[in-house]
Rosetta silent file (secondary structure, phi, psi, omega in degrees, C-alpha in Angstrom):
SEQUENCE: LLALNVRAREVITTPLSFVATAASVVHAGGTPTFADISDRDYNLDPQEVAGKVLRGTAAVLPVDLYGHPARFDELAESAGDKVKMIEDAAEAHGAMYRGRKAGSLGHVGCFSFYSTKNMTVGGDGGMVTTNDKRVADDIRKLRDCGRVSRYEHDVFGFTSRLNTANAAFGRVQLKHLDEWNERRREIAAQYHRRLRGLARVVLPPMGDQEVRPAFYVFAIRCEDRDALARHLGDNGIESAVHFPPIHLQPVFREAYGFSPGEYPKAEAAAEHMLSIPMFPGLTAPQVDFVSDKIIEFYGGRR
SCORE:     score description
SCORE:     0.000 S_00000001
   1 L     0.000  -43.909  177.266  -14.761    9.360  -35.722 S_00000001
   2 L   -64.852  -41.272  179.975  -18.352    9.077  -36.948 S_00000001
   3 L   -65.480  -25.420  178.233  -19.303   12.293  -35.174 S_00000001
   4 L   -95.276    6.254  170.987  -16.406   14.007  -36.950 S_00000001
   5 L    57.681   60.117  179.204  -17.549   12.617  -40.308 S_00000001
   6 L   -91.923    5.038 -175.261  -14.436   10.777  -41.452 S_00000001
   7 L   -50.250  130.943  176.642  -16.402    8.544  -43.851 S_00000001
   8 L    60.817   20.243  178.044  -14.400    7.741  -47.005 S_00000001
   9 L  -122.706  169.702 -173.681  -11.573    9.962  -45.786 S_00000001
  10 E   -93.514  140.396  174.146   -8.094    9.287  -44.472 S_00000001
  11 E  -126.145  126.447 -179.537   -7.088    9.151  -40.805 S_00000001
  12 E   -94.335  129.382  177.826   -3.402    9.101  -39.843 S_00000001
  13 E  -142.969 -174.077 -176.566   -2.433    7.108  -36.775 S_00000001
  14 L   -95.059  144.219  174.344    0.459    5.158  -35.292 S_00000001
  15 L   -79.907  -10.362 -178.086    1.383    1.582  -36.222 S_00000001
  16 L  -105.477   84.266  179.989    2.555    0.967  -32.631 S_00000001
  17 L  -164.652  175.916  171.036   -0.670    0.546  -30.669 S_00000001
  18 L   -68.767  148.037 -172.206   -3.388   -1.989  -29.975 S_00000001
  19 L   -57.875  -26.198 -177.181   -5.205   -2.948  -33.163 S_00000001
  20 H   -62.306  -27.169  179.359   -8.457   -1.239  -32.048 S_00000001
  21 H   -56.866  -52.197 -178.615   -6.926    2.193  -32.649 S_00000001
  22 H   -80.660  -31.678  179.017   -6.786    1.689  -36.419 S_00000001
  23 H   -61.637  -31.119  179.383   -9.749   -0.700  -36.595 S_00000001
  24 H   -62.591  -32.470  178.263  -11.975    2.124  -35.331 S_00000001
  25 H   -65.125  -43.291  179.025  -11.133    4.080  -38.481 S_00000001
  26 H   -62.528  -46.078 -178.963  -12.298    1.168  -40.644 S_00000001
  27 H   -62.814  -27.350  179.372  -15.538    0.801  -38.656 S_00000001
  28 L   -86.225    0.403  178.430  -16.225    4.519  -39.154 S_00000001
  29 L    86.878    9.465  177.831  -15.868    4.165  -42.921 S_00000001
  30 L   -94.477 -179.677  178.603  -12.513    5.919  -43.122 S_00000001
  31 E  -115.445  117.799  178.620   -9.170    4.753  -44.477 S_00000001
  32 E   -77.657  136.612  169.732   -6.381    4.169  -41.950 S_00000001
  33 E  -134.953  161.697 -171.611   -2.883    5.257  -42.863 S_00000001
  34 E  -123.334  151.953  167.606    0.175    5.322  -40.670 S_00000001
  35 L  -124.393  150.534 -174.727    3.084    7.574  -39.829 S_00000001
  36 L   -73.468  168.550 -176.480    6.172    6.290  -38.067 S_00000001
  37 E   -94.354  170.109  170.874    7.008    6.835  -34.416 S_00000001
  38 L   -98.724  137.200  175.516    9.687    8.810  -32.630 S_00000001
  39 L   -70.075  -11.787 -178.918   12.324    6.845  -30.720 S_00000001
  40 L   -68.868  -43.560 -176.864   12.121    9.594  -28.107 S_00000001
  41 L  -138.373    2.867  178.735    8.731    8.550  -26.676 S_00000001
  42 L    68.082   10.520  175.298    7.423    5.825  -29.076 S_00000001
  43 L   -96.456  173.566  177.741    4.505    8.084  -30.023 S_00000001
  44 E   -51.000  134.586  178.317    3.670    9.536  -33.428 S_00000001
  45 L   -87.295  119.291 -178.354    6.531   11.623  -34.805 S_00000001
  46 H   -55.848  -35.986  179.740    5.230   15.101  -35.784 S_00000001
  47 H   -67.127  -37.810  177.188    7.682   15.309  -38.688 S_00000001
  48 H   -66.429  -37.811  178.471    6.463   11.974  -40.053 S_00000001
  49 H   -64.169  -42.496 -179.111    2.854   13.168  -39.760 S_00000001
  50 H   -56.523  -35.463 -179.906    3.656   16.367  -41.668 S_00000001
  51 L   -78.987   -7.289 -177.237    4.804   14.278  -44.611 S_00000001
  52 L  -105.606  -17.895 -174.873    1.591   12.227  -44.625 S_00000001
  53 L   -69.339  127.113  178.231   -1.114   14.918  -44.482 S_00000001
  54 L  -119.892  174.325  179.491   -3.024   15.207  -47.754 S_00000001
  55 L   -59.020  -33.515 -177.272   -5.972   17.327  -48.910 S_00000001
  56 L   -90.520    5.397 -179.634   -8.353   14.474  -48.025 S_00000001
  57 E   -69.563  123.908 -178.379   -6.963   13.831  -44.540 S_00000001
  58 E   -90.435  -37.557 -172.203   -9.804   14.089  -42.027 S_00000001
  59 E  -156.776  158.098  167.370   -8.022   13.485  -38.746 S_00000001
  60 E  -114.527  134.728 -174.376   -4.846   12.537  -36.943 S_00000001
  61 E  -120.905   81.345  178.034   -5.282    9.943  -34.190 S_00000001
  62 L   -74.586  153.750  176.389   -2.279   10.005  -31.832 S_00000001
  63 E  -115.489  133.690  173.770   -1.969    7.452  -29.025 S_00000001
  64 L   -82.837   74.495 -167.951   -0.619    8.314  -25.579 S_00000001
  65 H   -66.205  135.744  178.869    1.366    5.084  -25.646 S_00000001
  66 H    63.712   12.346 -177.739    2.256    3.422  -22.329 S_00000001
  67 H    90.825   10.199  179.628    0.664    6.400  -20.539 S_00000001
  68 L  -105.781  113.827 -175.399    3.093    8.960  -22.017 S_00000001
  69 L   -58.058  141.159  173.669    1.236   11.809  -23.799 S_00000001
  70 L   -70.085  165.282 -177.536    2.019   12.410  -27.453 S_00000001
  71 L   -84.704   80.273 -168.483    3.432   15.797  -28.509 S_00000001
  72 H   -66.123  -39.488 -178.677    0.052   17.288  -29.356 S_00000001
  73 H   -63.480  -42.576  178.052    1.046   20.872  -30.020 S_00000001
  74 H   -68.357  -39.028  178.805    3.681   19.783  -32.541 S_00000001
  75 H   -64.489  -42.322  179.263    1.316   17.224  -34.076 S_00000001
  76 H   -63.420  -38.687  178.075   -1.433   19.837  -34.466 S_00000001
  77 H   -65.732  -40.035  179.166    1.014   22.187  -36.143 S_00000001
  78 H   -66.492  -36.693 -175.517    2.118   19.407  -38.503 S_00000001
  79 H   -77.980  -33.715 -177.798   -1.466   18.461  -39.345 S_00000001
  80 L    94.927  163.779 -172.835   -2.803   21.962  -39.982 S_00000001
  81 L   -66.076  -27.247 -173.713   -5.968   23.759  -38.892 S_00000001
  82 L   -85.815   -7.319 -176.761   -8.399   21.766  -41.053 S_00000001
  83 L  -100.406  128.087  179.654   -7.432   18.354  -39.671 S_00000001
  84 E   -76.621  147.734  176.465   -9.121   17.140  -36.479 S_00000001
  85 E  -109.596  119.205  179.596   -7.049   15.713  -33.626 S_00000001
  86 E  -113.613  116.839 -174.251   -8.531   12.649  -31.922 S_00000001
  87 E   -91.639  118.899  170.199   -6.649   11.589  -28.799 S_00000001
  88 E   -86.666   95.235 -178.493   -6.436    7.877  -27.978 S_00000001
  89 L  -102.208   25.118 -174.561   -5.898    8.290  -24.231 S_00000001
  90 L   -58.730  -23.018 -177.483   -6.849    4.689  -23.444 S_00000001
  91 L  -112.604   11.276 -166.842   -3.567    4.187  -21.569 S_00000001
  92 L  -127.538   29.425 -179.987   -3.104    7.653  -20.101 S_00000001
  93 L   -53.740  118.249  175.711   -5.717    8.287  -17.398 S_00000001
  94 L    87.082   -3.530  176.903   -4.470   11.232  -15.354 S_00000001
  95 L   -69.181  158.476 -176.137   -1.342   11.920  -17.422 S_00000001
  96 E  -126.378  143.669  175.002   -0.417   15.568  -18.037 S_00000001
  97 E  -137.867  114.010  179.245    0.910   17.484  -21.059 S_00000001
  98 L    49.364   45.904  176.436    1.823   21.167  -20.716 S_00000001
  99 L    81.520    2.424  179.995   -0.600   21.622  -17.831 S_00000001
 100 E  -114.929  146.114  178.965   -3.492   19.792  -19.518 S_00000001
 101 E   -78.360  145.252  170.662   -4.893   16.377  -18.678 S_00000001
 102 L   -54.421  140.438 -175.223   -4.837   13.555  -21.184 S_00000001
 103 L   100.143  -14.391  178.520   -8.199   13.396  -22.912 S_00000001
 104 L  -114.309    9.417 -170.350   -8.342   17.176  -23.330 S_00000001
 105 L   -88.750  -20.246  179.018   -5.500   17.524  -25.834 S_00000001
 106 L  -117.372 -169.663  174.333   -7.446   17.027  -29.071 S_00000001
 107 L   -66.482  -33.697  179.170  -10.899   17.810  -30.431 S_00000001
 108 E  -140.287  142.622  173.876  -12.023   14.510  -28.912 S_00000001
 109 E  -119.625  147.432 -177.193  -10.414   12.200  -26.345 S_00000001
 110 E  -129.151  127.769  178.890  -11.101    8.486  -25.918 S_00000001
 111 E  -115.923  149.667  170.440  -10.538    6.412  -22.766 S_00000001
 112 E  -111.240  140.204  174.321  -10.713    2.689  -22.103 S_00000001
 113 L  -112.997   27.664  175.517  -11.773    1.304  -18.741 S_00000001
 114 L   -55.429  157.085 -166.780  -10.674   -2.250  -19.531 S_00000001
 115 L   -64.927  -14.884  178.232   -9.638   -4.194  -16.443 S_00000001
 116 L   -92.175   -6.589 -171.438   -5.875   -3.622  -16.878 S_00000001
 117 L   -75.700  170.745 -177.560   -6.087    0.168  -17.135 S_00000001
 118 L   -60.164  -30.597  167.304   -5.109    2.733  -14.483 S_00000001
 119 L  -139.154  148.925 -172.453   -8.779    2.902  -13.518 S_00000001
 120 L  -132.491  177.594  176.735  -11.478    0.421  -14.506 S_00000001
 121 L  -124.981   21.276  179.107  -15.211   -0.184  -14.351 S_00000001
 122 L    70.705   29.154 -177.668  -15.184   -3.847  -13.362 S_00000001
 123 L   159.232 -168.975  178.450  -15.584   -4.918  -16.988 S_00000001
 124 L   -72.894  145.859  176.885  -15.441   -3.436  -20.462 S_00000001
 125 L   175.408  170.931  179.806  -16.267    0.225  -20.835 S_00000001
 126 E  -165.188 -178.619 -177.919  -14.972    3.561  -22.018 S_00000001
 127 E  -151.386  145.002  174.166  -15.538    7.291  -22.192 S_00000001
 128 E  -114.450  137.292  178.799  -15.350   10.043  -24.782 S_00000001
 129 E  -122.123  140.173  176.763  -14.389   13.596  -23.826 S_00000001
 130 L  -162.824  154.777  172.681  -14.905   16.780  -25.851 S_00000001
 131 L  -107.837   16.339  178.416  -15.703   20.449  -25.365 S_00000001
 132 L  -101.749  109.464 -175.055  -17.685   20.569  -28.640 S_00000001
 133 H   -59.897  -40.354 -179.332  -21.405   20.425  -27.817 S_00000001
 134 H   -62.145  -45.104  179.016  -22.398   19.290  -31.319 S_00000001
 135 H   -64.346  -42.835  179.631  -19.927   16.398  -31.228 S_00000001
 136 H   -60.905  -44.251  179.639  -21.014   15.457  -27.693 S_00000001
 137 H   -63.816  -41.141  179.161  -24.692   15.404  -28.691 S_00000001
 138 H   -64.901  -40.176 -179.931  -23.951   13.283  -31.771 S_00000001
 139 H   -66.662  -39.180  177.582  -21.917   10.793  -29.733 S_00000001
 140 H   -59.101  -40.796  178.073  -24.708   10.511  -27.159 S_00000001
 141 H   -67.915  -45.602 -175.748  -27.100    9.586  -29.970 S_00000001
 142 H   -62.239  -35.337 -178.618  -24.699    7.183  -31.649 S_00000001
 143 H   -76.516  -13.844 -173.347  -24.074    5.238  -28.440 S_00000001
 144 E  -123.359   52.870  173.037  -27.828    4.925  -27.814 S_00000001
 145 L    63.554   20.456 -178.993  -29.220    3.418  -31.037 S_00000001
 146 L    71.073   27.808 -170.066  -29.345    6.809  -32.801 S_00000001
 147 E   -80.136  128.505  171.039  -32.115    7.849  -30.445 S_00000001
 148 E   -94.461  -44.022  172.788  -33.643   11.333  -30.517 S_00000001
 149 E  -137.974 -170.327 -170.525  -36.481   10.383  -28.175 S_00000001
 150 L   -55.678  -44.232 -177.576  -37.678    7.060  -26.807 S_00000001
 151 L  -125.988   28.332  175.498  -38.879    5.662  -30.135 S_00000001
 152 E  -123.595  129.639 -175.011  -37.488    8.150  -32.652 S_00000001
 153 E  -133.873  125.601 -176.702  -34.118    7.534  -34.314 S_00000001
 154 L  -115.279    2.102  170.385  -32.545    9.806  -36.921 S_00000001
 155 L  -140.760  160.052  174.486  -29.138    8.105  -37.425 S_00000001
 156 L   -78.527  106.709 -176.189  -27.933    4.508  -37.510 S_00000001
 157 L  -106.584 -165.368 -176.327  -26.554    4.140  -34.009 S_00000001
 158 L  -131.984  168.176  169.295  -25.175    1.451  -31.744 S_00000001
 159 E  -103.313   88.537 -175.497  -25.886   -0.053  -28.348 S_00000001
 160 L  -127.479   35.649 -179.434  -22.738    1.207  -26.617 S_00000001
 161 L   -80.286  142.327  171.985  -24.105    2.410  -23.312 S_00000001
 162 L   -85.304  122.607 -176.295  -22.073    1.929  -20.125 S_00000001
 163 L   -71.745  160.526 -169.864  -24.371    0.250  -17.627 S_00000001
 164 H   -67.240  -31.982  178.642  -24.964    1.916  -14.271 S_00000001
 165 H   -66.146  -44.369  176.900  -23.253   -0.775  -12.183 S_00000001
 166 H   -63.496  -41.238  179.799  -20.046   -0.437  -14.201 S_00000001
 167 H   -62.519  -40.156  178.789  -20.307    3.352  -14.056 S_00000001
 168 H   -63.813  -40.834  176.210  -20.669    3.264  -10.261 S_00000001
 169 H   -58.539  -46.190 -178.999  -17.574    1.061  -10.023 S_00000001
 170 H   -64.874  -37.253 -179.481  -15.656    3.558  -12.162 S_00000001
 171 H   -63.557  -36.098  176.757  -16.755    6.572  -10.096 S_00000001
 172 H   -70.327  -43.815  178.920  -15.243    4.987   -6.989 S_00000001
 173 H   -60.077  -38.743 -177.649  -12.037    4.086   -8.847 S_00000001
 174 H   -58.537  -33.631  179.563  -11.745    7.649  -10.150 S_00000001
 175 H   -62.591  -23.749 -176.899  -11.452    8.954   -6.575 S_00000001
 176 H  -103.107   -0.965 -171.719   -8.214    6.951   -6.207 S_00000001
 177 H   -59.566  -47.596 -178.206   -6.712    7.639   -9.644 S_00000001
 178 H   -60.879  -43.011  179.461   -4.316   10.424   -8.611 S_00000001
 179 H   -63.267  -45.004  179.852   -3.053    8.405   -5.644 S_00000001
 180 H   -66.398  -39.123  178.753   -2.573    5.274   -7.766 S_00000001
 181 H   -65.366  -37.839  177.840   -0.803    7.213  -10.518 S_00000001
 182 H   -63.495  -38.444  176.853    1.576    8.735   -8.005 S_00000001
 183 H   -65.532  -37.994  176.241    2.428    5.239   -6.790 S_00000001
 184 H   -60.376  -41.012  179.697    3.083    4.183  -10.406 S_00000001
 185 H   -66.334  -36.709  176.350    5.513    7.084  -10.767 S_00000001
 186 H   -63.663  -41.591  178.337    7.305    6.048   -7.577 S_00000001
 187 H   -64.510  -42.946  178.212    7.655    2.510   -8.939 S_00000001
 188 H   -60.490  -40.841  179.452    8.935    3.860  -12.266 S_00000001
 189 H   -65.134  -37.569  178.056   11.523    5.964  -10.426 S_00000001
 190 H   -65.957  -43.265  175.050   12.686    2.902   -8.480 S_00000001
 191 H   -57.494  -43.938 -179.470   13.079    0.916  -11.705 S_00000001
 192 H   -61.471  -42.325  179.259   15.103    3.783  -13.146 S_00000001
 193 H   -62.454  -39.643 -175.424   17.416    3.870  -10.120 S_00000001
 194 H   -79.634  -35.128 -170.683   18.007    0.128  -10.288 S_00000001
 195 H  -106.117   -5.542 -177.425   18.272   -0.354  -14.070 S_00000001
 196 L   -58.307  131.504  177.355   19.779    2.951  -15.193 S_00000001
 197 L    83.360   -0.313  179.392   22.896    2.433  -17.275 S_00000001
 198 L   -67.490  127.758 -179.136   22.333   -1.315  -17.728 S_00000001
 199 L   -60.227  139.457  174.299   23.885   -2.408  -20.995 S_00000001
 200 L    73.290   15.230  176.148   21.395   -3.411  -23.731 S_00000001
 201 E  -131.037  130.638  173.443   18.373   -1.885  -21.948 S_00000001
 202 E  -112.821  124.751 -177.408   16.697    1.469  -22.729 S_00000001
 203 L   -87.794  153.914  179.469   14.305    2.719  -20.056 S_00000001
 204 L   -69.590  155.108  178.996   11.101    4.647  -20.819 S_00000001
 205 L   -64.670  141.269 -177.944   11.109    8.448  -20.456 S_00000001
 206 L   -89.059   -6.202 -176.101   10.258    9.668  -16.968 S_00000001
 207 L    94.511  175.085 -177.889    8.716   12.905  -18.129 S_00000001
 208 L  -154.792 -157.807 -178.547    9.816   16.487  -17.568 S_00000001
 209 L   -65.237  -23.222 -177.595    8.321   19.920  -16.907 S_00000001
 210 L   -95.705  -30.953 -172.579    6.007   19.507  -19.910 S_00000001
 211 E  -125.305  130.310  175.721    4.985   15.831  -19.675 S_00000001
 212 E  -122.684   99.474 -175.770    3.873   13.825  -16.654 S_00000001
 213 L   -68.674  161.270  177.413    3.333   10.191  -17.662 S_00000001
 214 L  -104.830   -6.675  176.375    0.788    7.888  -16.032 S_00000001
 215 L    48.809   58.189  170.765    2.869    4.692  -16.543 S_00000001
 216 L   -54.869  -45.471  170.286    0.071    2.382  -17.639 S_00000001
 217 L  -131.562  165.270  171.896    2.927   -0.053  -18.253 S_00000001
 218 E  -112.888   96.707 -172.948    6.673    0.157  -17.731 S_00000001
 219 E  -100.926  117.788  177.029    7.990   -0.865  -21.138 S_00000001
 220 E   -98.602  147.690  175.454   11.736   -1.352  -21.514 S_00000001
 221 E  -101.537  118.085 -168.063   13.482   -1.578  -24.867 S_00000001
 222 E  -141.744  152.358  172.872   15.897   -4.452  -24.611 S_00000001
 223 L   -79.931  154.647 -179.032   18.072   -6.848  -26.565 S_00000001
 224 L    53.559   44.470 -174.755   17.212  -10.570  -26.456 S_00000001
 225 H   -53.781  -49.792 -174.856   13.667   -9.548  -25.476 S_00000001
 226 H   -67.441  -36.262  177.427   12.086  -12.987  -25.779 S_00000001
 227 H   -67.262  -39.094  176.352   14.893  -14.690  -23.875 S_00000001
 228 H   -62.889  -42.395  179.036   14.579  -12.095  -21.102 S_00000001
 229 H   -59.911  -40.892  178.529   10.815  -12.728  -20.944 S_00000001
 230 H   -65.805  -41.366  178.905   11.472  -16.459  -20.550 S_00000001
 231 H   -61.264  -44.862  177.712   14.053  -15.783  -17.826 S_00000001
 232 H   -63.013  -44.456  178.729   11.600  -13.598  -15.936 S_00000001
 233 H   -59.634  -38.674  178.398    8.849  -16.193  -16.353 S_00000001
 234 H   -63.699  -20.678  178.960   11.147  -18.908  -14.982 S_00000001
 235 L  -104.783   17.357  175.428   11.459  -16.744  -11.868 S_00000001
 236 L    77.421   21.290 -177.962    7.720  -16.216  -11.475 S_00000001
 237 L  -111.559  120.130  179.100    7.672  -12.727  -13.032 S_00000001
 238 L   -81.045  143.570  174.002    5.041  -11.977  -15.645 S_00000001
 239 L  -140.290  172.519 -177.039    5.862   -9.751  -18.600 S_00000001
 240 E  -153.282  160.780  177.057    4.080   -8.788  -21.819 S_00000001
 241 L  -107.025  123.456  177.976    4.642   -7.396  -25.309 S_00000001
 242 L  -131.166  101.400    5.247    2.910   -4.094  -26.172 S_00000001
 243 L  -144.269  158.880  167.503    2.352   -4.191  -29.177 S_00000001
 244 L   -64.570  146.157 -176.774    2.947   -6.001  -32.472 S_00000001
 245 L   -60.923  136.565 -177.879    2.708   -3.418  -35.299 S_00000001
 246 H   -63.845  -41.796 -173.703   -0.851   -2.868  -36.522 S_00000001
 247 H   -66.948  -15.068  178.149    0.092   -2.601  -40.204 S_00000001
 248 H  -100.478    3.934  172.109    1.575   -6.108  -40.086 S_00000001
 249 L   -66.395  141.524 -175.707   -1.547   -7.703  -38.622 S_00000001
 250 H   -51.601  -41.230 -175.817   -2.960  -10.177  -41.187 S_00000001
 251 H   -66.964  -36.284  179.594   -6.241   -8.304  -41.631 S_00000001
 252 H   -75.412  -35.582  177.452   -4.493   -4.978  -42.392 S_00000001
 253 H   -65.434  -41.099 -179.044   -1.979   -6.568  -44.749 S_00000001
 254 H   -69.644  -40.173 -174.382   -4.768   -8.288  -46.659 S_00000001
 255 H   -79.244  -34.650 -170.803   -7.045   -5.252  -46.797 S_00000001
 256 H  -123.386   -2.813  175.369   -4.501   -2.496  -47.493 S_00000001
 257 L    75.177   21.842  176.559   -1.363   -4.215  -48.777 S_00000001
 258 L   -65.941  152.905 -179.805    0.964   -3.136  -45.985 S_00000001
 259 L  -144.166  161.689  179.247    4.309   -4.906  -45.844 S_00000001
 260 L   -59.663  146.531  177.340    7.356   -5.088  -43.548 S_00000001
 261 L    96.249   -8.331 -177.755    9.787   -2.208  -43.722 S_00000001
 262 L   -73.582  -33.501 -178.298    7.253    0.578  -44.280 S_00000001
 263 L  -129.700   76.382 -168.244    7.518    1.973  -40.733 S_00000001
 264 H   -62.097  -35.198 -178.895   10.999    0.906  -39.604 S_00000001
 265 H   -68.890  -42.617  178.231   11.097    2.705  -36.245 S_00000001
 266 H   -64.587  -42.215 -179.498    7.785    1.227  -35.117 S_00000001
 267 H   -65.425  -40.553  179.282    8.803   -2.234  -36.336 S_00000001
 268 H   -66.045  -42.073  178.601   12.181   -2.039  -34.586 S_00000001
 269 H   -63.229  -43.867 -178.233   10.597   -0.899  -31.335 S_00000001
 270 H   -60.566  -28.365 -179.772    7.983   -3.655  -31.491 S_00000001
 271 H   -74.533  -18.494 -169.897   10.757   -6.246  -31.766 S_00000001
 272 H  -125.568   -2.500 -177.503   12.420   -5.090  -28.552 S_00000001
 273 E   -83.695  135.860  176.146    9.760   -3.689  -26.177 S_00000001
 274 E  -138.012  126.015  177.845    8.911   -5.657  -23.032 S_00000001
 275 E   -90.082  122.151  178.566    6.474   -4.536  -20.337 S_00000001
 276 E  -102.813  167.267 -170.697    7.604   -5.545  -16.864 S_00000001
 277 L   -51.667  132.933  178.179    5.377   -5.504  -13.757 S_00000001
 278 L  -154.423  108.464  172.336    3.692   -2.167  -13.046 S_00000001
 279 L  -161.388  154.832 -171.218    0.659   -1.709  -10.799 S_00000001
 280 L   -59.613  -27.458 -178.497    0.024    0.393   -7.679 S_00000001
 281 L   -81.754   -0.774  179.313    0.155   -2.584   -5.311 S_00000001
 282 L   -66.074  129.840 -177.585    3.682   -3.511   -6.366 S_00000001
 283 L   -91.370  160.702  178.535    5.982   -3.317   -3.317 S_00000001
 284 H   -58.541  -43.512  176.482    9.523   -1.931   -3.217 S_00000001
 285 H   -62.177  -34.199  177.457   10.998   -5.423   -2.514 S_00000001
 286 H   -67.313  -41.043  176.739    9.090   -6.798   -5.510 S_00000001
 287 H   -61.958  -41.448  177.819   10.464   -4.035   -7.748 S_00000001
 288 H   -62.716  -39.898 -179.696   13.945   -4.875   -6.470 S_00000001
 289 H   -63.508  -46.795  177.689   13.366   -8.580   -7.206 S_00000001
 290 H   -59.970  -46.099 -179.310   12.293   -7.868  -10.796 S_00000001
 291 H   -61.292  -43.015  179.632   15.252   -5.520  -11.229 S_00000001
 292 H   -59.063  -40.721 -177.693   17.667   -8.091   -9.790 S_00000001
 293 H   -71.358  -32.715  175.177   16.495  -10.712  -12.273 S_00000001
 294 H   -68.779  -44.544  177.487   16.905   -8.339  -15.221 S_00000001
 295 H   -61.052  -40.966  177.537   20.406   -7.419  -14.042 S_00000001
 296 H   -59.797  -43.620 -178.389   21.138  -11.113  -13.581 S_00000001
 297 H   -60.225  -42.048 -177.229   20.045  -11.886  -17.136 S_00000001
 298 L   -90.094   10.123  175.834   22.375   -9.289  -18.626 S_00000001
 299 L    70.984   16.112  177.844   25.249  -10.294  -16.366 S_00000001
 300 L    71.372   10.895 -177.237   25.181   -6.999  -14.517 S_00000001
 301 L   -73.312  130.647 -179.364   26.967   -5.234  -17.404 S_00000001
 302 L  -123.617    0.000    0.000   26.526   -1.478  -17.307 S_00000001
């Protein structure tokens, strides 16, 4: 964001993501604004973005939520040629959109290597991808104290270097990413076979010829979400909520005056999404056990 000079300008992003997506806009000196999501994939809705773009809009920041790539071609068309596209691919390592890998869909792509992600670095870390040499050079400086040479600094930078031990860990993990992602897709397909048609549950999209998700999580949209989470927990099954809406976080409400009801699709989804177990080491009997307990909770009604 700093390398793309969004200072004092507006950046449009999704309210359904981890808070860091929008907080990064604030840290870069920009103003975060939101557009609602599509119920089709829970990502930014291109039509909603089209209605939000103003003369001062610097960038659109879509999120590949749950490992499912956003509709970048439609979003770029909605935003227009003068607006930069910054891809939050933190949950989409190895996902594909129209023959392109996540992280290559915008002017800049951003990955997280946090310990829950599809590949990690044994601690906190991340990566920025771009094919713009000027942006790449600026980001290299910004992450390294604004350094031009050892003791010369021409911008106010940060200490955001990934240390070599973490990087080495990540390089080994990267060799297994395709294999692990394929296992995630197999697990997702098994969940779909077991839970398809279950009353009061909507399963995540499996992808098609254009989109190949990476299934960072397997998030179901369900009625009585919190009661289902308790039922799963009582049976030794962990689940999680991804994510409460960003615009309703206390800090964003206080700073920008957001209020409930502004982004109804995102708010409705946030009330009903539950992430059930998803990781490459999950066995077929374990997937069946989780599925059985969900079916049990809903009385097997289809």
